[in-house]
Amino acid sequence: MRTAFIQRDTNETKICVAIALDKAPLPKESDFLDEVITSKHANQKGEQTIQVDTGIGFLDHMYHALAKHSGWSLRLYSRGDLVIDDHHTAEDTAIALGAAFKKAMGNFAGVKRFGHAYCPLDEALSRAVVDLSGRPYSVIDLGLKREKIGELSCEMVPHLLNSFATSAGITLHVSCLYGNNDHHRTESAFKSFAVALRTATALTESKEVPSTKGVL
Ligand SMILES: [Mn+2]
């Protein structure tokens, strides 16, 4: 069962993340979040349960899209120092989510390892390429022009994708190739990341770790 539950508490943010791949049930320790997360905008139950509440609406929207198109169930709850700005919450939720993903993936045995995807959103098109390499690295080029989308600073979008890649120990390249609308550019980037991850994490028939080194 590729699932994980983690809590990450600092003076800046308090975060709980539960993740389940492969349509597995979410870890029971996260059930209390069902009572806590009452917002409607990133909250769905069906084949996938996805409940996200970071206190930043557009960030919830992006994590919702990431979970949905990666095929995850996800509960992510954060309360942070938004009275300062969005920086710690955006960064720390990405670190926590990356750590939960890494924990759920275990030793990365029997996965495809590589994945890539192009996803459009209307006029915008993004490309993501993922290698579950164990080598944290990212190249993110989104070309966002606005200062903010909702309450999320545009400068935090590449930073949080980098934070996820570092924490998860994956190599991630995401580019928005074109598009006029920054909401569309960002959402197409998250969707392409999700679809690439879904391919990379897909299970093969093998029980081996897909590396010439034998470990990832
Ligand atoms: Mn949208």
mmCIF file of C-alpha atoms and ligand atoms in Angstrom:
data_model
loop_
_atom_site.group_PDB
_atom_site.id
_atom_site.type_symbol
_atom_site.label_atom_id
_atom_site.label_comp_id
_atom_site.label_asym_id
_atom_site.label_seq_id
_atom_site.Cartn_x
_atom_site.Cartn_y
_atom_site.Cartn_z
ATOM 1 C CA MET A 1 0.000 0.000 0.000
ATOM 2 C CA ARG A 2 1.683 3.205 -1.151
ATOM 3 C CA THR A 3 0.375 5.538 1.539
ATOM 4 C CA ALA A 4 1.897 7.940 4.060
ATOM 5 C CA PHE A 5 0.907 10.343 6.801
ATOM 6 C CA ILE A 6 3.250 13.008 8.082
ATOM 7 C CA GLN A 7 3.085 15.999 10.375
ATOM 8 C CA ARG A 8 5.514 18.891 10.095
ATOM 9 C CA ASP A 9 5.470 21.517 12.830
ATOM 10 C CA THR A 10 7.667 24.602 12.963
ATOM 11 C CA ASN A 11 7.213 28.063 14.441
ATOM 12 C CA GLU A 12 6.146 29.188 10.959
ATOM 13 C CA THR A 13 3.736 26.446 9.869
ATOM 14 C CA LYS A 14 1.846 23.429 11.230
ATOM 15 C CA ILE A 15 1.112 20.921 8.480
ATOM 16 C CA CYS A 16 -0.541 17.502 8.191
ATOM 17 C CA VAL A 17 -0.370 15.530 4.943
ATOM 18 C CA ALA A 18 -1.898 12.171 4.107
ATOM 19 C CA ILE A 19 -1.370 10.678 0.665
ATOM 20 C CA ALA A 20 -2.516 7.460 -0.969
ATOM 21 C CA LEU A 21 -1.522 6.275 -4.428
ATOM 22 C CA ASP A 22 -3.231 3.454 -6.340
ATOM 23 C CA LYS A 23 -6.707 4.292 -5.025
ATOM 24 C CA ALA A 24 -5.659 2.932 -1.616
ATOM 25 C CA PRO A 25 -7.567 4.316 1.377
ATOM 26 C CA LEU A 26 -5.971 7.293 3.112
ATOM 27 C CA PRO A 27 -4.165 6.474 6.378
ATOM 28 C CA LYS A 28 -6.603 6.376 9.319
ATOM 29 C CA GLU A 29 -4.517 8.903 11.276
ATOM 30 C CA SER A 30 -5.733 11.525 8.809
ATOM 31 C CA ASP A 31 -9.451 10.903 9.426
ATOM 32 C CA PHE A 32 -9.640 13.836 11.864
ATOM 33 C CA LEU A 33 -8.823 16.173 8.977
ATOM 34 C CA ASP A 34 -12.201 15.327 7.448
ATOM 35 C CA GLU A 35 -13.751 17.309 10.335
ATOM 36 C CA VAL A 36 -11.158 20.072 10.172
ATOM 37 C CA ILE A 37 -11.225 20.772 6.422
ATOM 38 C CA THR A 38 -14.644 22.223 5.800
ATOM 39 C CA SER A 39 -13.842 24.492 2.853
ATOM 40 C CA LYS A 40 -15.692 23.559 -0.331
ATOM 41 C CA HIS A 41 -13.324 24.776 -3.029
ATOM 42 C CA ALA A 42 -10.732 21.976 -2.906
ATOM 43 C CA ASN A 43 -12.742 19.222 -1.296
ATOM 44 C CA GLN A 44 -14.038 16.186 -3.139
ATOM 45 C CA LYS A 45 -14.956 12.632 -2.243
ATOM 46 C CA GLY A 46 -15.344 9.788 -4.714
ATOM 47 C CA GLU A 47 -12.840 7.313 -6.084
ATOM 48 C CA GLN A 48 -10.278 9.846 -4.916
ATOM 49 C CA THR A 49 -10.685 11.769 -1.665
ATOM 50 C CA ILE A 50 -8.998 15.157 -2.007
ATOM 51 C CA GLN A 51 -9.225 17.708 0.802
ATOM 52 C CA VAL A 52 -6.832 20.650 0.755
ATOM 53 C CA ASP A 53 -6.798 23.667 3.047
ATOM 54 C CA THR A 54 -3.627 25.741 3.193
ATOM 55 C CA GLY A 55 -5.295 29.078 3.841
ATOM 56 C CA ILE A 56 -4.280 30.189 0.305
ATOM 57 C CA GLY A 57 -7.125 29.524 -2.119
ATOM 58 C CA PHE A 58 -5.122 29.392 -5.340
ATOM 59 C CA LEU A 59 -2.548 27.089 -3.745
ATOM 60 C CA ASP A 60 -5.384 24.766 -2.677
ATOM 61 C CA HIS A 61 -6.588 24.832 -6.291
ATOM 62 C CA MET A 62 -3.117 23.812 -7.573
ATOM 63 C CA TYR A 63 -2.608 20.996 -5.017
ATOM 64 C CA HIS A 64 -6.128 19.809 -5.815
ATOM 65 C CA ALA A 65 -5.228 19.655 -9.528
ATOM 66 C CA LEU A 66 -1.908 17.928 -8.739
ATOM 67 C CA ALA A 67 -3.625 15.234 -6.658
ATOM 68 C CA LYS A 68 -6.506 14.775 -9.070
ATOM 69 C CA HIS A 69 -4.378 14.236 -12.160
ATOM 70 C CA SER A 70 -1.682 12.232 -10.347
ATOM 71 C CA GLY A 71 -4.395 9.801 -9.276
ATOM 72 C CA TRP A 72 -3.750 10.411 -5.570
ATOM 73 C CA SER A 73 -6.043 10.688 -2.645
ATOM 74 C CA LEU A 74 -4.759 13.566 -0.544
ATOM 75 C CA ARG A 75 -5.505 15.374 2.670
ATOM 76 C CA LEU A 76 -3.344 18.441 3.214
ATOM 77 C CA TYR A 77 -3.995 20.896 6.019
ATOM 78 C CA SER A 78 -1.776 23.796 6.935
ATOM 79 C CA ARG A 79 -1.981 26.710 9.303
ATOM 80 C CA GLY A 80 0.905 29.104 8.929
ATOM 81 C CA ASP A 81 2.048 32.661 9.357
ATOM 82 C CA LEU A 82 -0.016 34.163 6.524
ATOM 83 C CA VAL A 83 -0.056 37.332 8.592
ATOM 84 C CA ILE A 84 3.529 37.761 7.362
ATOM 85 C CA ASP A 85 3.017 36.607 3.767
ATOM 86 C CA ASP A 86 2.456 33.443 1.741
ATOM 87 C CA HIS A 87 6.124 32.401 1.610
ATOM 88 C CA HIS A 88 6.423 29.926 4.503
ATOM 89 C CA THR A 89 3.055 28.301 3.823
ATOM 90 C CA ALA A 90 3.741 27.787 0.102
ATOM 91 C CA GLU A 91 7.252 26.484 0.694
ATOM 92 C CA ASP A 92 6.527 24.294 3.719
ATOM 93 C CA THR A 93 3.418 22.645 2.283
ATOM 94 C CA ALA A 94 5.466 21.705 -0.788
ATOM 95 C CA ILE A 95 8.256 20.319 1.424
ATOM 96 C CA ALA A 96 5.733 18.318 3.470
ATOM 97 C CA LEU A 97 3.928 17.045 0.382
ATOM 98 C CA GLY A 98 7.228 16.002 -1.216
ATOM 99 C CA ALA A 99 8.228 14.185 1.975
ATOM 100 C CA ALA A 100 4.873 12.384 2.137
ATOM 101 C CA PHE A 101 5.203 11.389 -1.528
ATOM 102 C CA LYS A 102 8.713 10.042 -0.938
ATOM 103 C CA LYS A 103 7.583 8.082 2.119
ATOM 104 C CA ALA A 104 4.618 6.591 0.234
ATOM 105 C CA MET A 105 6.899 5.538 -2.639
ATOM 106 C CA GLY A 106 9.105 3.465 -0.303
ATOM 107 C CA ASN A 107 12.180 2.147 -2.141
ATOM 108 C CA PHE A 108 10.765 3.058 -5.578
ATOM 109 C CA ALA A 109 10.821 -0.596 -6.683
ATOM 110 C CA GLY A 110 8.727 -1.654 -9.660
ATOM 111 C CA VAL A 111 7.917 1.822 -10.995
ATOM 112 C CA LYS A 112 8.365 3.183 -14.495
ATOM 113 C CA ARG A 113 10.628 5.927 -13.074
ATOM 114 C CA PHE A 114 10.408 8.338 -16.039
ATOM 115 C CA GLY A 115 7.353 10.293 -17.102
ATOM 116 C CA HIS A 116 6.550 13.275 -19.260
ATOM 117 C CA ALA A 117 3.412 15.110 -20.272
ATOM 118 C CA TYR A 118 2.093 18.123 -22.105
ATOM 119 C CA CYS A 119 -1.103 19.674 -20.745
ATOM 120 C CA PRO A 120 -2.954 22.638 -22.201
ATOM 121 C CA LEU A 121 -5.396 24.924 -20.468
ATOM 122 C CA ASP A 122 -7.095 26.905 -23.195
ATOM 123 C CA GLU A 123 -4.361 29.078 -24.768
ATOM 124 C CA ALA A 124 -1.592 27.950 -22.364
ATOM 125 C CA LEU A 125 0.577 24.843 -22.836
ATOM 126 C CA SER A 126 3.025 23.354 -20.336
ATOM 127 C CA ARG A 127 5.456 20.461 -20.462
ATOM 128 C CA ALA A 128 6.721 18.456 -17.477
ATOM 129 C CA VAL A 129 9.406 15.774 -17.392
ATOM 130 C CA VAL A 130 9.942 13.702 -14.253
ATOM 131 C CA ASP A 131 12.665 11.261 -13.247
ATOM 132 C CA LEU A 132 12.177 9.512 -9.899
ATOM 133 C CA SER A 133 15.929 9.574 -9.698
ATOM 134 C CA GLY A 134 16.718 10.025 -6.026
ATOM 135 C CA ARG A 135 18.613 13.093 -7.269
ATOM 136 C CA PRO A 136 16.843 16.270 -6.197
ATOM 137 C CA TYR A 137 17.026 18.777 -9.031
ATOM 138 C CA SER A 138 14.598 21.053 -10.782
ATOM 139 C CA VAL A 139 14.477 23.410 -13.736
ATOM 140 C CA ILE A 140 11.283 25.459 -13.692
ATOM 141 C CA ASP A 141 10.460 28.069 -16.328
ATOM 142 C CA LEU A 142 6.914 29.357 -16.151
ATOM 143 C CA GLY A 143 7.297 32.949 -17.346
ATOM 144 C CA LEU A 144 4.633 34.347 -15.020
ATOM 145 C CA LYS A 145 4.076 38.100 -15.303
ATOM 146 C CA ARG A 146 1.606 38.996 -12.585
ATOM 147 C CA GLU A 147 2.757 39.665 -9.045
ATOM 148 C CA LYS A 148 0.120 37.362 -7.549
ATOM 149 C CA ILE A 149 -2.628 34.951 -8.510
ATOM 150 C CA GLY A 150 -5.216 35.299 -5.775
ATOM 151 C CA GLU A 151 -3.183 35.258 -2.558
ATOM 152 C CA LEU A 152 -0.279 33.248 -4.005
ATOM 153 C CA SER A 153 2.784 35.208 -5.138
ATOM 154 C CA CYS A 154 3.876 34.188 -8.640
ATOM 155 C CA GLU A 155 7.494 34.021 -7.464
ATOM 156 C CA MET A 156 6.444 31.216 -5.102
ATOM 157 C CA VAL A 157 5.195 28.922 -7.875
ATOM 158 C CA PRO A 158 8.612 27.871 -9.231
ATOM 159 C CA HIS A 159 9.955 27.927 -5.685
ATOM 160 C CA LEU A 160 7.352 25.502 -4.377
ATOM 161 C CA LEU A 161 7.818 23.134 -7.329
ATOM 162 C CA ASN A 162 11.537 23.191 -6.560
ATOM 163 C CA SER A 163 10.796 22.549 -2.882
ATOM 164 C CA PHE A 164 8.669 19.519 -3.762
ATOM 165 C CA ALA A 165 11.383 18.112 -6.060
ATOM 166 C CA THR A 166 14.070 18.590 -3.413
ATOM 167 C CA SER A 167 12.017 17.052 -0.641
ATOM 168 C CA ALA A 168 10.789 14.135 -2.765
ATOM 169 C CA GLY A 169 14.255 13.499 -4.200
ATOM 170 C CA ILE A 170 13.156 13.689 -7.818
ATOM 171 C CA THR A 171 14.390 15.440 -10.943
ATOM 172 C CA LEU A 172 11.733 17.762 -12.321
ATOM 173 C CA HIS A 173 11.685 19.967 -15.403
ATOM 174 C CA VAL A 174 8.569 22.075 -15.977
ATOM 175 C CA SER A 175 8.179 24.727 -18.667
ATOM 176 C CA CYS A 176 5.203 26.734 -19.725
ATOM 177 C CA LEU A 177 5.712 26.978 -23.480
ATOM 178 C CA TYR A 178 3.179 29.717 -24.132
ATOM 179 C CA GLY A 179 -0.015 31.298 -22.859
ATOM 180 C CA ASN A 180 -1.365 34.742 -21.962
ATOM 181 C CA ASN A 181 -3.178 34.094 -18.716
ATOM 182 C CA ASP A 182 -1.066 33.406 -15.611
ATOM 183 C CA HIS A 183 -3.808 31.336 -13.951
ATOM 184 C CA HIS A 184 -3.886 29.157 -17.078
ATOM 185 C CA ARG A 185 -0.081 29.007 -17.347
ATOM 186 C CA THR A 186 0.265 27.875 -13.730
ATOM 187 C CA GLU A 187 -2.596 25.394 -13.800
ATOM 188 C CA SER A 188 -1.365 23.798 -17.036
ATOM 189 C CA ALA A 189 2.078 23.474 -15.393
ATOM 190 C CA PHE A 190 0.632 21.664 -12.361
ATOM 191 C CA LYS A 191 -1.493 19.418 -14.575
ATOM 192 C CA SER A 192 1.474 18.452 -16.746
ATOM 193 C CA PHE A 193 3.505 17.754 -13.593
ATOM 194 C CA ALA A 194 0.673 15.565 -12.297
ATOM 195 C CA VAL A 195 0.294 13.550 -15.492
ATOM 196 C CA ALA A 196 4.074 13.079 -15.755
ATOM 197 C CA LEU A 197 4.170 11.883 -12.124
ATOM 198 C CA ARG A 198 1.307 9.508 -12.763
ATOM 199 C CA THR A 199 3.297 7.851 -15.550
ATOM 200 C CA ALA A 200 6.563 7.798 -13.604
ATOM 201 C CA THR A 201 4.969 6.258 -10.507
ATOM 202 C CA ALA A 202 2.961 3.656 -12.447
ATOM 203 C CA LEU A 203 3.800 0.129 -11.388
ATOM 204 C CA THR A 204 5.380 -2.293 -13.841
ATOM 205 C CA GLU A 205 5.386 -6.064 -13.480
ATOM 206 C CA SER A 206 8.922 -5.857 -12.100
ATOM 207 C CA LYS A 207 9.847 -5.913 -8.416
ATOM 208 C CA GLU A 208 13.240 -4.390 -9.143
ATOM 209 C CA VAL A 209 14.424 -0.843 -8.600
ATOM 210 C CA PRO A 210 14.744 0.734 -12.084
ATOM 211 C CA SER A 211 18.350 1.891 -11.821
ATOM 212 C CA THR A 212 21.724 0.607 -13.001
ATOM 213 C CA LYS A 213 22.895 1.370 -9.453
ATOM 214 C CA GLY A 214 20.189 -0.849 -7.959
ATOM 215 C CA VAL A 215 18.924 1.925 -5.691
ATOM 216 C CA LEU A 216 17.052 5.182 -6.161
HETATM 217 MN MN MN B 1 -8.314 27.088 -12.532
#
